[in-house]
Structure formats: structure tokens, C-alpha cells
Coordinates of C-alpha atoms and ligand atoms in Angstrom, one line a residue:
M23 CA -1.8 -102.4 -40.3
D24 CA 2.0 -101.8 -39.4
V25 CA 3.4 -103.3 -42.9
D26 CA 5.3 -100.9 -45.1
V27 CA 4.5 -102.3 -48.6
S28 CA 7.2 -99.8 -50.0
K29 CA 10.1 -101.7 -48.5
F30 CA 9.1 -104.9 -50.0
K31 CA 11.2 -104.2 -53.1
D32 CA 14.2 -104.1 -50.9
C33 CA 13.8 -107.7 -49.5
R34 CA 15.8 -110.5 -51.0
V35 CA 13.9 -114.1 -50.5
L36 CA 15.4 -117.4 -51.2
V37 CA 12.8 -119.8 -52.4
I38 CA 13.6 -123.4 -52.2
G39 CA 11.0 -125.5 -53.7
D40 CA 9.4 -127.7 -56.3
L41 CA 9.6 -125.9 -59.4
M42 CA 6.6 -126.7 -62.1
I43 CA 5.1 -125.5 -65.6
D44 CA 1.6 -125.2 -65.6
E45 CA 0.6 -125.3 -69.1
Y46 CA -2.9 -124.6 -70.5
L47 CA -4.2 -126.0 -74.0
W48 CA -7.7 -124.1 -75.2
G49 CA -9.6 -125.3 -78.0
D50 CA -13.0 -126.3 -79.4
V51 CA -14.7 -129.8 -79.4
N52 CA -16.5 -130.5 -82.9
R53 CA -16.3 -134.3 -83.1
I54 CA -15.9 -137.4 -81.5
S55 CA -12.7 -139.3 -82.5
P56 CA -12.8 -142.3 -85.2
E57 CA -10.4 -144.1 -83.0
A58 CA -11.9 -144.1 -79.8
P59 CA -15.1 -142.6 -78.0
V60 CA -13.4 -139.4 -77.2
P61 CA -14.0 -135.8 -77.8
V62 CA -11.3 -134.5 -80.4
V63 CA -10.1 -131.0 -79.1
A64 CA -8.7 -128.4 -81.6
V65 CA -6.2 -126.5 -80.0
K66 CA -6.5 -122.8 -80.5
K67 CA -4.2 -121.3 -77.9
E68 CA -1.5 -122.6 -75.8
E69 CA 0.2 -120.8 -72.6
S70 CA 2.6 -121.9 -70.2
T71 CA 3.6 -120.3 -66.9
L72 CA 5.6 -121.1 -63.8
G73 CA 3.7 -123.0 -61.4
G74 CA 4.5 -124.7 -57.9
S75 CA 7.2 -122.9 -56.2
G76 CA 7.6 -120.9 -59.4
N77 CA 4.2 -119.4 -58.7
V78 CA 5.5 -118.1 -55.2
I79 CA 8.6 -116.6 -57.2
N80 CA 6.0 -114.7 -59.7
N81 CA 4.4 -113.3 -56.5
L82 CA 7.5 -112.2 -55.1
A83 CA 8.9 -110.5 -58.4
A84 CA 5.4 -109.0 -58.9
L85 CA 6.1 -107.2 -55.6
G86 CA 9.7 -106.1 -56.6
A87 CA 11.6 -108.3 -54.1
K88 CA 15.0 -109.9 -55.4
V89 CA 14.6 -113.7 -55.6
F90 CA 17.1 -116.4 -55.2
A91 CA 15.8 -119.8 -56.5
A92 CA 16.5 -123.6 -55.6
G93 CA 14.9 -126.5 -57.0
V94 CA 15.5 -129.8 -59.4
I95 CA 14.3 -129.9 -63.0
G96 CA 15.0 -132.0 -65.9
T97 CA 17.6 -131.6 -68.6
G98 CA 15.3 -131.2 -71.5
K99 CA 13.7 -128.2 -73.3
N100 CA 11.0 -127.6 -70.6
G101 CA 13.9 -127.2 -67.9
N102 CA 15.6 -125.1 -70.2
M103 CA 12.4 -122.9 -70.7
L104 CA 11.9 -122.9 -66.8
I105 CA 15.3 -121.4 -66.4
K106 CA 14.6 -118.9 -69.1
R107 CA 11.5 -117.8 -67.6
L108 CA 13.3 -117.3 -64.1
R109 CA 16.1 -115.4 -65.6
Y110 CA 13.2 -113.1 -67.3
L111 CA 12.1 -112.2 -63.8
A112 CA 15.8 -111.4 -62.9
V113 CA 15.9 -114.4 -60.6
D114 CA 19.0 -115.8 -59.5
A115 CA 18.7 -119.6 -60.6
G116 CA 21.9 -120.6 -59.4
G117 CA 20.6 -123.3 -57.2
V118 CA 18.0 -124.5 -59.9
I119 CA 19.7 -128.0 -60.8
Q120 CA 18.8 -129.8 -63.9
E121 CA 19.2 -133.5 -63.1
H122 CA 19.8 -136.2 -65.7
G123 CA 16.9 -138.5 -66.2
R124 CA 14.4 -136.4 -64.0
P125 CA 11.4 -135.0 -65.9
T126 CA 10.4 -131.2 -65.3
T127 CA 7.3 -131.2 -63.6
R128 CA 4.7 -130.0 -66.0
K129 CA 0.7 -130.0 -65.5
T130 CA -1.1 -129.6 -68.7
R131 CA -4.7 -128.5 -68.7
I132 CA -7.1 -128.8 -71.5
I133 CA -9.9 -126.7 -71.7
A134 CA -12.4 -127.1 -74.2
A135 CA -15.6 -124.6 -74.8
H136 CA -14.8 -123.1 -71.2
Q137 CA -14.6 -126.9 -69.8
H138 CA -11.7 -128.1 -68.0
V139 CA -11.7 -131.6 -69.6
L140 CA -8.4 -133.1 -68.7
R141 CA -5.3 -132.7 -66.9
I142 CA -2.0 -134.5 -67.9
D143 CA 0.7 -134.6 -65.1
R144 CA 4.4 -135.3 -66.0
E145 CA 6.5 -135.8 -62.8
T146 CA 8.2 -137.8 -60.4
K147 CA 8.2 -137.9 -56.8
K148 CA 11.5 -139.5 -56.5
E149 CA 14.1 -138.1 -53.7
I150 CA 16.8 -136.1 -55.5
S151 CA 20.2 -137.5 -56.0
S152 CA 22.8 -136.9 -53.3
E153 CA 24.9 -135.2 -56.0
T154 CA 21.9 -132.6 -56.5
M155 CA 21.5 -132.1 -53.0
N156 CA 25.2 -131.2 -52.6
K157 CA 24.9 -128.8 -55.4
I158 CA 21.6 -127.2 -53.7
A159 CA 23.2 -127.1 -50.4
W160 CA 26.3 -125.4 -51.7
F161 CA 24.2 -122.7 -53.5
I162 CA 22.1 -122.2 -50.3
E163 CA 25.3 -121.7 -48.2
K164 CA 26.5 -119.3 -50.8
V165 CA 23.4 -117.0 -50.9
I166 CA 22.0 -117.2 -47.6
I167 CA 23.9 -114.5 -46.2
K168 CA 22.6 -112.3 -49.0
T169 CA 18.9 -112.9 -48.1
D170 CA 16.5 -111.7 -45.4
A171 CA 13.9 -114.7 -45.6
V172 CA 13.8 -118.1 -46.7
I173 CA 10.7 -120.1 -48.3
I174 CA 10.2 -123.6 -48.5
S175 CA 7.6 -124.4 -51.0
D176 CA 7.1 -127.9 -50.7
Y177 CA 4.9 -129.8 -53.4
G178 CA 5.9 -133.3 -52.7
K179 CA 8.2 -133.8 -55.5
G180 CA 11.2 -135.3 -53.9
L181 CA 13.2 -132.2 -53.3
I182 CA 12.2 -131.3 -49.7
T183 CA 14.1 -134.2 -47.9
K184 CA 14.3 -134.2 -44.1
A185 CA 18.4 -133.9 -44.8
L186 CA 17.6 -130.8 -46.9
M187 CA 15.6 -129.2 -44.3
K188 CA 18.3 -129.8 -41.5
K189 CA 20.9 -128.2 -43.6
V190 CA 18.5 -125.3 -44.2
V191 CA 17.2 -124.6 -40.6
A192 CA 20.9 -124.9 -39.4
L193 CA 22.1 -122.2 -41.8
A194 CA 19.1 -119.9 -41.4
K195 CA 19.7 -120.1 -37.5
K196 CA 23.4 -119.2 -37.9
H197 CA 22.7 -116.1 -40.5
G198 CA 19.2 -115.2 -38.4
N199 CA 16.8 -115.8 -41.5
I200 CA 13.3 -116.3 -40.9
I201 CA 12.0 -119.4 -42.6
I202 CA 8.3 -120.0 -43.9
A203 CA 7.5 -123.3 -45.0
D204 CA 4.4 -124.3 -47.2
P205 CA 4.3 -128.1 -46.2
K206 CA 3.2 -131.4 -47.6
G207 CA 2.4 -134.5 -46.1
L208 CA 1.6 -135.7 -42.7
D209 CA 4.9 -135.5 -40.9
Y210 CA 5.4 -131.9 -40.1
S211 CA 8.4 -133.0 -37.7
K212 CA 10.2 -132.5 -41.2
Y213 CA 10.0 -128.8 -40.9
S214 CA 11.3 -128.8 -37.3
G215 CA 13.1 -125.4 -36.3
V216 CA 11.4 -123.3 -39.1
T217 CA 9.8 -120.1 -37.9
L218 CA 6.5 -120.7 -39.4
I219 CA 4.5 -123.1 -41.5
T220 CA 1.2 -122.3 -43.4
P221 CA -0.9 -125.4 -44.3
N222 CA -4.4 -125.2 -45.7
R223 CA -7.3 -126.4 -43.5
K224 CA -7.5 -129.8 -45.1
E225 CA -3.5 -130.3 -44.7
A226 CA -3.5 -129.3 -41.2
A227 CA -6.6 -131.7 -40.5
L228 CA -4.7 -134.7 -41.8
A229 CA -1.3 -133.8 -40.2
A230 CA -2.8 -133.3 -36.9
G231 CA -5.3 -136.4 -37.3
V232 CA -8.2 -134.1 -36.2
E233 CA -11.0 -133.8 -38.4
I234 CA -11.6 -129.8 -38.6
T235 CA -15.4 -129.3 -38.8
N236 CA -15.7 -126.0 -36.6
N237 CA -13.9 -123.4 -34.8
S238 CA -13.2 -125.8 -31.6
S239 CA -11.6 -128.4 -33.7
L240 CA -9.6 -126.0 -35.5
M241 CA -7.9 -125.0 -32.0
T242 CA -7.3 -128.7 -31.3
A243 CA -5.6 -129.3 -34.7
G244 CA -3.5 -126.2 -34.2
A245 CA -2.3 -126.9 -30.7
K246 CA -1.7 -130.5 -31.5
I247 CA 0.4 -129.4 -34.7
I248 CA 2.6 -126.8 -32.5
D249 CA 2.9 -129.5 -29.7
C250 CA 4.3 -132.6 -32.1
A251 CA 6.1 -130.7 -34.8
G252 CA 8.7 -128.9 -32.9
I253 CA 7.5 -125.4 -34.7
E254 CA 6.8 -122.0 -32.8
K255 CA 4.4 -120.9 -35.1
L256 CA 1.6 -122.1 -37.3
L257 CA -0.7 -120.3 -39.9
I258 CA -3.6 -122.3 -41.0
T259 CA -5.1 -120.9 -43.9
C260 CA -8.9 -121.7 -44.2
G261 CA -10.2 -120.3 -47.9
K262 CA -13.2 -118.2 -47.5
D263 CA -12.9 -118.2 -43.8
G264 CA -9.6 -116.6 -43.5
M265 CA -6.9 -117.7 -41.6
A266 CA -5.9 -118.6 -37.9
L267 CA -2.4 -117.8 -36.6
F268 CA -1.2 -120.1 -33.7
E269 CA 1.9 -119.3 -31.8
R270 CA 3.3 -121.5 -28.8
D271 CA 1.6 -120.8 -25.6
K272 CA -0.6 -117.8 -26.8
K273 CA -4.0 -117.4 -27.8
P274 CA -4.7 -118.1 -31.4
Y275 CA -5.4 -115.0 -33.6
M276 CA -8.1 -115.3 -36.2
I277 CA -8.2 -113.2 -39.4
R278 CA -11.5 -112.9 -41.4
A279 CA -11.3 -113.2 -45.4
E280 CA -11.6 -110.1 -47.1
A281 CA -15.2 -110.3 -48.6
R282 CA -15.0 -109.8 -52.3
Q283 CA -16.1 -111.6 -55.9
V284 CA -14.1 -114.7 -56.1
F285 CA -12.8 -115.9 -59.6
D286 CA -10.0 -118.4 -58.9
V287 CA -8.8 -119.6 -55.7
S288 CA -5.9 -121.6 -57.1
G289 CA -2.6 -120.1 -55.9
A290 CA -3.7 -118.1 -53.2
G291 CA -1.7 -120.2 -50.8
D292 CA 1.4 -119.1 -52.9
T293 CA 0.5 -115.5 -52.5
V294 CA -0.1 -116.0 -48.9
V295 CA 3.5 -117.4 -48.1
A296 CA 5.3 -114.7 -50.5
V297 CA 3.5 -111.9 -48.9
L298 CA 4.4 -113.4 -45.4
A299 CA 7.9 -113.5 -45.9
L300 CA 8.3 -110.0 -47.5
A301 CA 6.2 -108.3 -44.5
L302 CA 8.3 -110.2 -41.8
A303 CA 11.5 -109.6 -43.7
S304 CA 10.5 -105.8 -43.6
G305 CA 10.3 -105.8 -39.9
A306 CA 6.4 -106.3 -39.5
S307 CA 4.8 -108.1 -36.6
F308 CA 3.5 -111.8 -37.2
K309 CA -0.2 -110.6 -36.6
A310 CA 0.1 -107.6 -39.2
S311 CA 2.1 -109.8 -41.5
A312 CA -0.6 -112.5 -41.6
A313 CA -3.3 -109.8 -42.1
V314 CA -1.5 -108.3 -44.9
A315 CA -1.1 -111.8 -46.7
N316 CA -4.7 -112.3 -45.9
T317 CA -5.5 -109.2 -47.7
A318 CA -3.1 -109.9 -50.9
A319 CA -4.5 -113.4 -51.1
G320 CA -8.2 -111.7 -51.1
I321 CA -7.1 -109.8 -54.2
V322 CA -5.6 -112.7 -56.2
V323 CA -8.9 -114.9 -55.8
G324 CA -10.5 -112.0 -57.3
K325 CA -8.4 -112.4 -60.7
V326 CA -8.6 -115.2 -63.3
G327 CA -5.9 -117.5 -63.2
T328 CA -3.2 -117.9 -60.6
A329 CA -2.5 -114.4 -60.3
T330 CA -0.4 -111.8 -58.4
V331 CA -0.7 -108.6 -56.5
S332 CA 1.0 -105.5 -57.1
V333 CA 2.4 -103.1 -54.7
K334 CA 0.0 -100.4 -55.8
E335 CA -2.9 -102.9 -55.5
L336 CA -1.8 -104.0 -52.0
T337 CA -0.9 -100.6 -50.8
A338 CA -4.5 -99.1 -52.1
A339 CA -6.1 -102.1 -50.2
I340 CA -4.6 -101.6 -46.7
M341 CA -4.8 -98.0 -46.7
P342 CA -7.1 -96.6 -43.9
R343 CA -10.6 -96.3 -45.3
A344 CA -11.5 -92.6 -45.7
N345 CA -14.4 -91.9 -43.2
P346 CA -17.2 -91.1 -45.4
L347 CA -18.8 -88.8 -42.6
S348 CA -15.6 -86.6 -42.5
V349 CA -15.5 -86.2 -46.3
K350 CA -19.0 -85.0 -46.2
L351 CA -18.2 -82.4 -43.4
R352 CA -15.3 -81.1 -45.4
K353 CA -17.2 -80.8 -48.7
K354 CA -19.7 -78.5 -46.9
Ligands
ATP70 N1 -13.3 -117.8 -51.2 C1 -12.3 -117.0 -50.9 N2 -12.6 -115.7 -50.4 C2 -12.0 -115.0 -49.9 N3 -10.4 -115.2 -49.7 C3 -10.2 -116.5 -50.1 C4 -10.9 -117.3 -50.6 N4 -10.4 -118.4 -50.9 C5 -9.0 -118.1 -50.6 N5 -8.8 -117.0 -49.9 C6 -7.5 -116.5 -49.2 O1 -6.6 -117.2 -49.7 C7 -6.0 -117.8 -48.4 C8 -5.3 -119.1 -48.6 O2 -6.3 -119.8 -49.3 P1 -6.5 -121.3 -49.0 O3 -6.6 -121.6 -48.0 O4 -7.4 -121.9 -50.0 O5 -5.1 -121.8 -49.3 P2 -4.5 -123.3 -50.6 O6 -5.5 -124.2 -50.4 O7 -2.8 -123.2 -49.9 O8 -4.5 -122.7 -52.0 P3 -3.9 -123.0 -52.9 O9 -3.0 -124.2 -52.7 O10 -4.9 -122.9 -54.1 O11 -2.6 -121.9 -53.4 C9 -7.2 -117.9 -47.4 O12 -6.4 -117.6 -46.1 C10 -7.7 -116.4 -47.8 O13 -6.9 -115.2 -47.2
MG71 MG1 -1.4 -124.5 -50.6

């Protein structure tokens, strides 16, 4: 693989996306509530982490990259905590706007006796105000010159509008930045002009209007998205089946998932976009970058929770495997 992971720490990436807080409450259930026929969870442990585009940022920071963040959150204590978390990762959070009247997206999971019993979402999908849009656009304009790559991490929470995408694409073109978009929704023409998009198989099927059941329907869906969305490159991630890279007028390139024990697949897509951006920014080809992103995602699915991968782990995973025969011969 022609990817130099040691260069990742020198990369500077702008992440524009839907920031969230992932909250976990663990507890025990010993009784049914006297108020209604529901279990009472006695909370024993609480934790909160950065989610949504914040998890992409976690992945970039874990690989030593400098991150610039743009997004929208609320003005309350959850918004303040989110900014504190970003600062702790040494992220330039100047593009994270606290919009009045907007909640900070928060997903609370309640886990009782190892069972996920409930999730509570606090969020809005309302489009950002024009004032927020102007502030974000101003930040992007200011920092894009300092960055090597732009990631759009769209979770459909009202930030990534057509108007904002138009602005970002024009600025990235002007400064020669690559843009990788993890898309949401059905209309991918919104991402027209970006370098590459990374839907998963289900999202690609919905956007193409093609049911993906085998390799041939995967090819049909990929070709349709490339044709209709005004995008040059498309990486469809296929969970345990790896990924498929589509480039206009080229034969699709299939990458098999790395065989390993799987603990938690959530957040694997965030690892894919983060590593793709760093590999491309450090000069690797699209095929090699996709392959290293696949290896990185294979490592995080082997960890519990939405996890990240380190330079050390990734370097070890892509090192050419020692030939057992040559090792034996040397020993003699
Ligand atoms: N079960 C698995 N075994 C090995 N690799 C996996 C597995 N699941 C996911 N991966 C790796 O992670 C990549 C992304 O996974 P997937 O296609 O599920 O993305 P996603 O649905 O966007 O993930 P998420 O939304 O949870 O972040 C895959 O292309 C593959 O490299
Ligand atoms: Mg995804």
C-alpha cells in the first residue's frame, strides 16, 4: 500500500458536519415502576462522547491530524460541553456556532443489565438560520487556505444545505482542496462538485432507487449515482463485504473487508471518511486510500463502542506480512 501513515499528523482537515453528543447511561433493573408498567433503571454509570461529525473529528485527532470544525449547536450547557470537548482535542472550533433556540443534538442510550433498552433523541432537523450560515461561511473562507482536505459529515440535521454546499465546493475548488462527503438523504445532486462521496450500501440503494442484492445490482446503483449526481468518485461501503470504489469511466474496484472478530460496527463509516481524507491529503492514490480506510475500519469494528484507531495500530496492520518461510530459513 503506498500510504505513509506517519504523514497523517501533518495533515490539516476541515470538518463541516452535524455535531452530536452520544450519551450512555448504564444501570440495573430491580423493580417495576409503581407509576406505570415499566422497568425502573437505577443508573450506576454515565458517560458522554462526541458523536456524529464529532466522531469523525475523534478519528482524525487520534491519528494526530490538526482539525478545524464547523457546525451548529445550542447555547445551553450541552453546547458548552461539546465545545470544551473539541478544545480538549486541540480542535479549532471557531466554526461551531451556538444558535439561539436550537437544541444541541444528543442521543441518550439506556443500557440495563447489558441490554440496550431505550434511546432518547433530542434534536431538530430545521435548516440553519441565514445568520448561522453566514458565520459558518465566513469561518470556512478564513481557514480553508490552511487545510489540505474538507470532510462533509452530513447526518441530516439541517446544517448541510444546498447553499452551504455550493459555497464549500466553490472555495475548495479555488484553493485546490479535496472534499469528501458522507451523504444523507436521497438527492445526491446536493453534493455535486465534491471529490468523493461515501454512502453505505443501504443509503446508496435508496439514493439510486436500485435494490442492491448482489454484485451486479451494486454495479448498477454505483453507475447510476455517478451519472446522476455530478460526482467523479463514489465509495460504497458494504459492511462485512468491504467496499466498492467507482470512478467515472473506469472499472469499479472492489476491496474485501478485513476478516476479524467484530464487536461493534457503529462509527465504522466515520473512520472510513477520516482515514480516506488523511490518506488522500498525504498524497496516496484513491485505490490505496480506500484500502487503508478499509483496514482502519476493520480495526475499529473489533473494538467495543464507537472507537478510533492509532497511527501505531494502523502502521502495524498495513505492514507487509512477514513471509513465514523466510523467517524459518533465517533461523536455520
Ligand atoms: N462486520 C464487519 N467486518 C469487517 N469490516 C467491517 C464490518 N462492518 C463494517 N466494516 C468496515 O467498515 C466499513 C464501513 O462500514 P459500513 O458499510 O457498515 O458503514 P456505515 O453503515 O456508514 O457505518 P456507521 O454508519 O455505523 O458509521 C466497511 O466498508 C468495512 O471496511
Ligand atoms: Mg455511515
